[in-house]
mmCIF file of C-alpha atoms in Angstrom:
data_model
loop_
_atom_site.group_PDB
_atom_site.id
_atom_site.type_symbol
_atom_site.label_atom_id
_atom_site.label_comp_id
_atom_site.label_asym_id
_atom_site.label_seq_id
_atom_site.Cartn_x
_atom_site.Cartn_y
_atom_site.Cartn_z
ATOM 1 C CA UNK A 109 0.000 0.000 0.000
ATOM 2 C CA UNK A 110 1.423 3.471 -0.772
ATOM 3 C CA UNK A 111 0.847 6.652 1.320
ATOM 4 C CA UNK A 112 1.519 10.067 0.711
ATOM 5 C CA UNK A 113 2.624 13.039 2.765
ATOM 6 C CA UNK A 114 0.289 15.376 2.334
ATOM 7 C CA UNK A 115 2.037 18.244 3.830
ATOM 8 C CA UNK A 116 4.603 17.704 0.838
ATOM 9 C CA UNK A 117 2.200 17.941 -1.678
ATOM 10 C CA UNK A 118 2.666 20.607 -4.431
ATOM 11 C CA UNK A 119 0.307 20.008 -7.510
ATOM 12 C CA UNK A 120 -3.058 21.844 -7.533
ATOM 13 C CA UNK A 121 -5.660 19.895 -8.554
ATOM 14 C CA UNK A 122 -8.286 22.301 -10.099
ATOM 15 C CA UNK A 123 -11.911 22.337 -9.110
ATOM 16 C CA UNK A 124 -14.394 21.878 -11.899
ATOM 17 C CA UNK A 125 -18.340 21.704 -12.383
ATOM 18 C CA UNK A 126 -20.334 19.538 -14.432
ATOM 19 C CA UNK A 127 -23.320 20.086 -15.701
ATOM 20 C CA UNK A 128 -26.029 18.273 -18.052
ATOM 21 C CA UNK A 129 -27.445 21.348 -20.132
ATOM 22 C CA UNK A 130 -30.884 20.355 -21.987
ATOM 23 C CA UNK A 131 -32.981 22.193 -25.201
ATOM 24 C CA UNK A 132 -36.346 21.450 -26.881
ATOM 25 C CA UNK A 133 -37.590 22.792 -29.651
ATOM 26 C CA UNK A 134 -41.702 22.116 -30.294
ATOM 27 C CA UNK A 135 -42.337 21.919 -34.422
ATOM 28 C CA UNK A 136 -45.199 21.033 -36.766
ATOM 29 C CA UNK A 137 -45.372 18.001 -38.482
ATOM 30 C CA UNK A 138 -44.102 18.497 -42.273
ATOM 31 C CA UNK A 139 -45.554 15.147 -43.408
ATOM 32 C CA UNK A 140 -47.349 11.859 -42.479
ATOM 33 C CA UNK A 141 -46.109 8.823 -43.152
ATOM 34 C CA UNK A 142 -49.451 6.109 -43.004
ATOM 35 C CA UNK A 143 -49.350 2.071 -43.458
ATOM 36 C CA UNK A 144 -52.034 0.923 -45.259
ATOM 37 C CA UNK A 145 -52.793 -2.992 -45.399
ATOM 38 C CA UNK A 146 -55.386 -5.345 -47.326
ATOM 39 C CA UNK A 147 -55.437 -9.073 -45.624
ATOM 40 C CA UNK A 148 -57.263 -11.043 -47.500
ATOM 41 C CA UNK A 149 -58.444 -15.024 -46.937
ATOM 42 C CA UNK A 150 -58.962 -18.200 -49.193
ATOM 43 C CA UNK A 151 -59.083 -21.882 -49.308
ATOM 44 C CA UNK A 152 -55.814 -21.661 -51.152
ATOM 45 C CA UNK A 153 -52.861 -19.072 -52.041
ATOM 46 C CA UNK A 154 -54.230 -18.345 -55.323
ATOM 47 C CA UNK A 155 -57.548 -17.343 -54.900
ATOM 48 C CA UNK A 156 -55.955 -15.131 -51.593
ATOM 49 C CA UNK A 157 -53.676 -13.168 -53.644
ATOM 50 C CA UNK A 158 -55.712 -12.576 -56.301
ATOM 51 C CA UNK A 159 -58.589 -11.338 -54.412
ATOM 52 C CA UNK A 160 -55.924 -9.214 -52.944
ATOM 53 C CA UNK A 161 -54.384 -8.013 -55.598
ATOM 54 C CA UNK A 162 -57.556 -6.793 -56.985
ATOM 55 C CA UNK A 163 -58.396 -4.828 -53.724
ATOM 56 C CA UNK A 164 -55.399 -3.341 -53.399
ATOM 57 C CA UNK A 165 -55.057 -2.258 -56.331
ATOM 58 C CA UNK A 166 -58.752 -0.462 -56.055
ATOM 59 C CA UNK A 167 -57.307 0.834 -53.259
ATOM 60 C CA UNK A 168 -53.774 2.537 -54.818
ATOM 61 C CA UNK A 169 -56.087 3.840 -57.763
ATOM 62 C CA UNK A 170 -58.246 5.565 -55.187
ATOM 63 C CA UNK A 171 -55.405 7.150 -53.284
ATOM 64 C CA UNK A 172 -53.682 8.156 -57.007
ATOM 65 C CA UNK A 173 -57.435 9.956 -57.434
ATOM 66 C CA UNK A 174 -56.803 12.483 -54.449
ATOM 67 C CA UNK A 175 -53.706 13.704 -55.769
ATOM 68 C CA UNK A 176 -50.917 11.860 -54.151
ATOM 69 C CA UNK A 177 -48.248 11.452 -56.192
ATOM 70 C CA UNK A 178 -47.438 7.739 -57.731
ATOM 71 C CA UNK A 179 -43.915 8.446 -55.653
ATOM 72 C CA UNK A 180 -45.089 8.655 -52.273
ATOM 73 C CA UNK A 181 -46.333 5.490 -52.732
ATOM 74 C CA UNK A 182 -44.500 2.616 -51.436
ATOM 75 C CA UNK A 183 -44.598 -1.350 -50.529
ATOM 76 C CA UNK A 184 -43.480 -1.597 -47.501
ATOM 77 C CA UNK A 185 -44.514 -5.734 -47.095
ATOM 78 C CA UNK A 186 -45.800 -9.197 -48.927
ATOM 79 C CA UNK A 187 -46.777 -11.635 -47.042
ATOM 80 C CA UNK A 188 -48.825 -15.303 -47.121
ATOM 81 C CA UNK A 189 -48.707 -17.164 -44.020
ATOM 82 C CA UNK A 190 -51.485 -20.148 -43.096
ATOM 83 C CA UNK A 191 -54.622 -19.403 -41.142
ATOM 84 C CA UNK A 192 -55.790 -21.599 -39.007
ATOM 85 C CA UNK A 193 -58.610 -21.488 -36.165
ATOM 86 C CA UNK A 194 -59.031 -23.358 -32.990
ATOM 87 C CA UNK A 195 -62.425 -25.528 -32.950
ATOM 88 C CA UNK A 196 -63.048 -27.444 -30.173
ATOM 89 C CA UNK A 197 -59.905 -26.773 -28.578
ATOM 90 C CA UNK A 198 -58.280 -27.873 -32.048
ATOM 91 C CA UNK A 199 -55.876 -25.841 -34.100
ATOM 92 C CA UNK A 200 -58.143 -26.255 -37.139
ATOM 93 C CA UNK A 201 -56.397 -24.886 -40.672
ATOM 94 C CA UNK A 202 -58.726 -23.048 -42.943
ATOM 95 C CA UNK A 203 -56.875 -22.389 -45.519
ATOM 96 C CA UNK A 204 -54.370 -18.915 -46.370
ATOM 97 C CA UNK A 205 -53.952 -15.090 -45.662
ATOM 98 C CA UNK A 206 -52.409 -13.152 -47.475
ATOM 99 C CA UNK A 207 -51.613 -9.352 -46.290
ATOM 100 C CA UNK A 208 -50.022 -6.723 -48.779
ATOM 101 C CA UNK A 209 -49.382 -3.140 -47.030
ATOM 102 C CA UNK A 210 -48.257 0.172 -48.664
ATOM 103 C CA UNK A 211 -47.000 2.732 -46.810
ATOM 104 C CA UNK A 212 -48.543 6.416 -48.027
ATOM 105 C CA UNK A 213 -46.491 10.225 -47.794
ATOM 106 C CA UNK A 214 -49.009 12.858 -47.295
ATOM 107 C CA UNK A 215 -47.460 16.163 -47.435
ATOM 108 C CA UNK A 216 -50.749 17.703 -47.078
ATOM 109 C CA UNK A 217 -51.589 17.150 -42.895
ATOM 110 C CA UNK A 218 -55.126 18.334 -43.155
ATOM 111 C CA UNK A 219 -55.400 15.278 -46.004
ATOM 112 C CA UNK A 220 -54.867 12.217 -43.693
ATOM 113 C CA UNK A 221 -58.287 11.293 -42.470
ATOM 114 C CA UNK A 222 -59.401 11.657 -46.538
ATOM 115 C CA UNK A 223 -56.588 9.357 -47.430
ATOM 116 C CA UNK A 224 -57.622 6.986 -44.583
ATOM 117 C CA UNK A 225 -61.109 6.733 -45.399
ATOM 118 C CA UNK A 226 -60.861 6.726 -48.941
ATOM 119 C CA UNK A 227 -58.485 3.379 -48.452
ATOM 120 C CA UNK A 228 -60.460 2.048 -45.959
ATOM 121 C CA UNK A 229 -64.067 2.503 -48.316
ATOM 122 C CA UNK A 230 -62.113 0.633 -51.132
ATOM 123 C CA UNK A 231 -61.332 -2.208 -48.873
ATOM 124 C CA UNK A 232 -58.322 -1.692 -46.818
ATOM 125 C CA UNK A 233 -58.937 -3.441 -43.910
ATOM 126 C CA UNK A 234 -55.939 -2.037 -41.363
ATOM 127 C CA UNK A 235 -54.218 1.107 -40.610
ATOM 128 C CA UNK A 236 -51.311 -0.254 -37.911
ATOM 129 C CA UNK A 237 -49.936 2.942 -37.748
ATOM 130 C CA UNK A 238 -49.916 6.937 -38.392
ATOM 131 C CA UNK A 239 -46.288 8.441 -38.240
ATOM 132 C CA UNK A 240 -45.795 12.094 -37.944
ATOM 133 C CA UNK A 241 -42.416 13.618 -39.439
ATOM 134 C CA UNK A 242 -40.650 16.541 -39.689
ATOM 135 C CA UNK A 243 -39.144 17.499 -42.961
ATOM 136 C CA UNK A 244 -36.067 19.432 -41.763
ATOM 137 C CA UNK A 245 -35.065 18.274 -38.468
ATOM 138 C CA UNK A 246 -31.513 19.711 -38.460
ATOM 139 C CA UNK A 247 -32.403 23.513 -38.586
ATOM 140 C CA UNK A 248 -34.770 22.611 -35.863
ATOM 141 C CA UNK A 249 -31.816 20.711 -33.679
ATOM 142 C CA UNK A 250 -29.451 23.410 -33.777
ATOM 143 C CA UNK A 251 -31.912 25.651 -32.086
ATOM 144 C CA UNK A 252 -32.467 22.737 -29.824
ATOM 145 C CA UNK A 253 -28.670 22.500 -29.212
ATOM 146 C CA UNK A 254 -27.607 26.307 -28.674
ATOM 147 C CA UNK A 255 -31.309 26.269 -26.160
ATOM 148 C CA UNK A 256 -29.451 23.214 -24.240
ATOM 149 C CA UNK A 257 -25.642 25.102 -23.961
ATOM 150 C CA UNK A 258 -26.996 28.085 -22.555
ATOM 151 C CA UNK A 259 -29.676 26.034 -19.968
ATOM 152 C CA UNK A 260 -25.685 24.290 -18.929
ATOM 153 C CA UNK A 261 -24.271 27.399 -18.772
ATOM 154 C CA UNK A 262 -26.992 29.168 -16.510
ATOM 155 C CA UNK A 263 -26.978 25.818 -14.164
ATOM 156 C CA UNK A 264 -23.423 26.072 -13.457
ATOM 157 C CA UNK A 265 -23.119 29.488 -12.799
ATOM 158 C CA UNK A 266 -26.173 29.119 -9.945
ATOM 159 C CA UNK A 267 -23.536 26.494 -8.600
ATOM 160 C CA UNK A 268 -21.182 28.584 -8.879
ATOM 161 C CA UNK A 269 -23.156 31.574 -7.080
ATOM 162 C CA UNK A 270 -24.467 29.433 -4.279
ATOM 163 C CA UNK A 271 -21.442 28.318 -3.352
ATOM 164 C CA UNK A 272 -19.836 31.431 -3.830
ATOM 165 C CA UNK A 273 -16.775 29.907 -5.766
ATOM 166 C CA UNK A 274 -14.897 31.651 -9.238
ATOM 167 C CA UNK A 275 -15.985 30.158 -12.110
ATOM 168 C CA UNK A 276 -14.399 30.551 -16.137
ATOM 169 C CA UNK A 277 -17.553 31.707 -18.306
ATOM 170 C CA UNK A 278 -15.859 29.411 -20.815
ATOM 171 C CA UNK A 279 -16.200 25.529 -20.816
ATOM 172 C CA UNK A 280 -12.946 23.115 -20.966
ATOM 173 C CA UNK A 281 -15.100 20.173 -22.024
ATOM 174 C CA UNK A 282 -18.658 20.350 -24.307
ATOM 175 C CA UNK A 283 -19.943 16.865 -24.837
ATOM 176 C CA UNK A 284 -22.981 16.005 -27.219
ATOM 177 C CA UNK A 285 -25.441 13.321 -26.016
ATOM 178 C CA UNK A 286 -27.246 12.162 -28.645
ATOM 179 C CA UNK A 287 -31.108 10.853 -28.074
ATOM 180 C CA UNK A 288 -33.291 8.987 -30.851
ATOM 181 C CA UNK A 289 -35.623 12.182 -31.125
ATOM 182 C CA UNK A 290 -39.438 10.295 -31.397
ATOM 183 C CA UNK A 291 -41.622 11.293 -34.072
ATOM 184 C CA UNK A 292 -45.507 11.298 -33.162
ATOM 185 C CA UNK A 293 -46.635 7.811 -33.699
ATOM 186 C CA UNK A 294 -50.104 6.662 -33.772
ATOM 187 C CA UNK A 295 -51.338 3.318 -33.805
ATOM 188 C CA UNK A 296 -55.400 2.331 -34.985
ATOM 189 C CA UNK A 297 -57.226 -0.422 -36.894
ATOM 190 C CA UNK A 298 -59.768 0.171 -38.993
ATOM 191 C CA UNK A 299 -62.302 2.626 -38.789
ATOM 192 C CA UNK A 300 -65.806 2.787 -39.851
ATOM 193 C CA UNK A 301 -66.357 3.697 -43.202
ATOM 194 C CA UNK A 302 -69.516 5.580 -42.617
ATOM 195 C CA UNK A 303 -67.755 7.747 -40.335
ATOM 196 C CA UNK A 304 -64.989 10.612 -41.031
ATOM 197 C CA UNK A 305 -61.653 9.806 -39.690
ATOM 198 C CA UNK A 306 -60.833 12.877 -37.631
ATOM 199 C CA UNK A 307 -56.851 13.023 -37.406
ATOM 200 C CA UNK A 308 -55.344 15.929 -35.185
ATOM 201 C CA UNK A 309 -52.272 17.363 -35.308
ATOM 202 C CA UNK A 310 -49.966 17.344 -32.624
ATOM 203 C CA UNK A 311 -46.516 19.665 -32.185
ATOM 204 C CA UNK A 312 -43.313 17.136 -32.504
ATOM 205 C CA UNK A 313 -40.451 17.602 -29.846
ATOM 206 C CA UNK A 314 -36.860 17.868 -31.132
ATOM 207 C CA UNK A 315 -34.108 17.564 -27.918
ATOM 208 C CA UNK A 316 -30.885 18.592 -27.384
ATOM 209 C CA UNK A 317 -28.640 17.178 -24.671
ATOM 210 C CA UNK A 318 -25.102 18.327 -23.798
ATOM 211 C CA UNK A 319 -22.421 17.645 -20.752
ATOM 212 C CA UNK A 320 -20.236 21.054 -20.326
ATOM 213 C CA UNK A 321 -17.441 21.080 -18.262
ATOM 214 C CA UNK A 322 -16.525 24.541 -16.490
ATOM 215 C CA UNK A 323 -13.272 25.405 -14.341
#
C-alpha cells in the first residue's frame, strides 16, 4: 500500500463543475407517413392473392385519385402465411392469408383522415400505424442544441453563485449526447367507413442534450 505526505504535496488539482445542459424545440409536423394494409383469406394461395391483388389495387387507384403522387407510394410488405382457427380446442387450418401493405407520404396534414377513409371505403382493412415527421429536423436541432448550452451554462453558474466559488464563463469540455428524437406515432385499426376519420395534429419535440465542463 502506498501513502503520501500530504504536507509535501505541491500540484493543484483544479476544481471543476459539471453540468447536463438540456434544449427542446416544439415543431409542426411536415408530413405523415401512413401504413395501409389489405389481408385477405382463401381456401388456397391463389384465390388469396388474387382477391388481394384486386383490392389493393382499387385501393392505390383511389389514393392516385386524391392527388398523391405515384412516388409517395410505397410497398413496404408481402406476405402469405397459413390461417388456421381453434375448434373445439383444435388448431383447425382453414386455408391462407395473405396481407399486402403500402406505406402512403401525405405532405398535405389536413389530407390524412381523406386518405384513410378513402383506403379504408375501397377495402383496406388495417391502418397499424400513423407516423408524424418533420421534414427538416436539423435547422430545428441546432436551435435545440444552442437552447441546451446556454440552460448548462446558466446551471453552473447558480452552482457557482451558491457556493460562492470563481468560475471561467468558458467551458474546458462540451460533450454532445445524442437521443433517438421520437416522431408522433399513432397506432389504430380500422375505422368505420360511414364515419370521417378525424386526425389531429400534434406539435413534434426535437431535444438537445449536452455535458459542459466549467473550471
Amino acid at each position: 500500500m502506498y501513502y503520501t505526505n500530504v504536507g509535501q504535496q505541491t500540484s493543484h488539482v483544479p476544481r471543476v463543475i459539471v453540468v447536463t445542459g438540456t434544449g427542446k424545440v416544439m415543431a409542426k409536423a411536415g408530413y405523415v407517413q401512413l401504413q395501409v394494409e389489405v389481408s385477405t383469406q382463401g381456401k388456397n394461395v391463389q384465390d388469396a392473392q388474387q382477391e388481394n391483388a384486386m383490392i389493393m389495387n382499387r385501393v392505390i387507384q383511389s389514393i392516385l385519385a386524391l392527388h398523391i403522387p405515384k412516388e409517395h407510394i410505397q410497398t413496404a410488405s408481402y406476405n402469405i402465411a397459413p390461417h388456421s382457427e381453434f375448434e373445439n380446442s383444435k388448431q383447425v387450418f382453414k386455408g391462407y392469408e395473405v396481407t399486402n401493405a403500402i406505406t402512403v407520404k401525405v405532405t398535405d396534414t389536413n389530407q390524412v383522415g381523406a386518405v384513410i377513409d378513402t383506403a379504408v371505403q375501397n377495402g383496406a382493412n388495417r391502418i397499424p400505424s400513423i407516423h408524424f415527421n418533420i421534414e427538416n429536423t436539423d435547422a430545428y436541432y441546432q436551435q435545440a442544441l444552442s437552447l441546451a448550452l446556454k440552460n448548462a451554462q446558466m446551471k453552473a453558474k447558480t452552482i457557482a453563485e451558491t457556493m460562492h466559488l470563481p468560475i471561467q464563463p468558458q467551458p474546458i469540455e462540451i460533450i454532445e449526447e445524442h437521443e433517438i428524437e421520437p416522431a408522433l406515432y399513432r397506432s389504430m385499426t380500422t375505422v368505420d367507413s360511414t364515419i370521417s376519420t378525424p386526425i389531429e395534429q400534434s406539435l413534434l419535440t426535437i431535444n438537445a442534450t449536452v455535458r459542459v465542463k466549467f473550471q
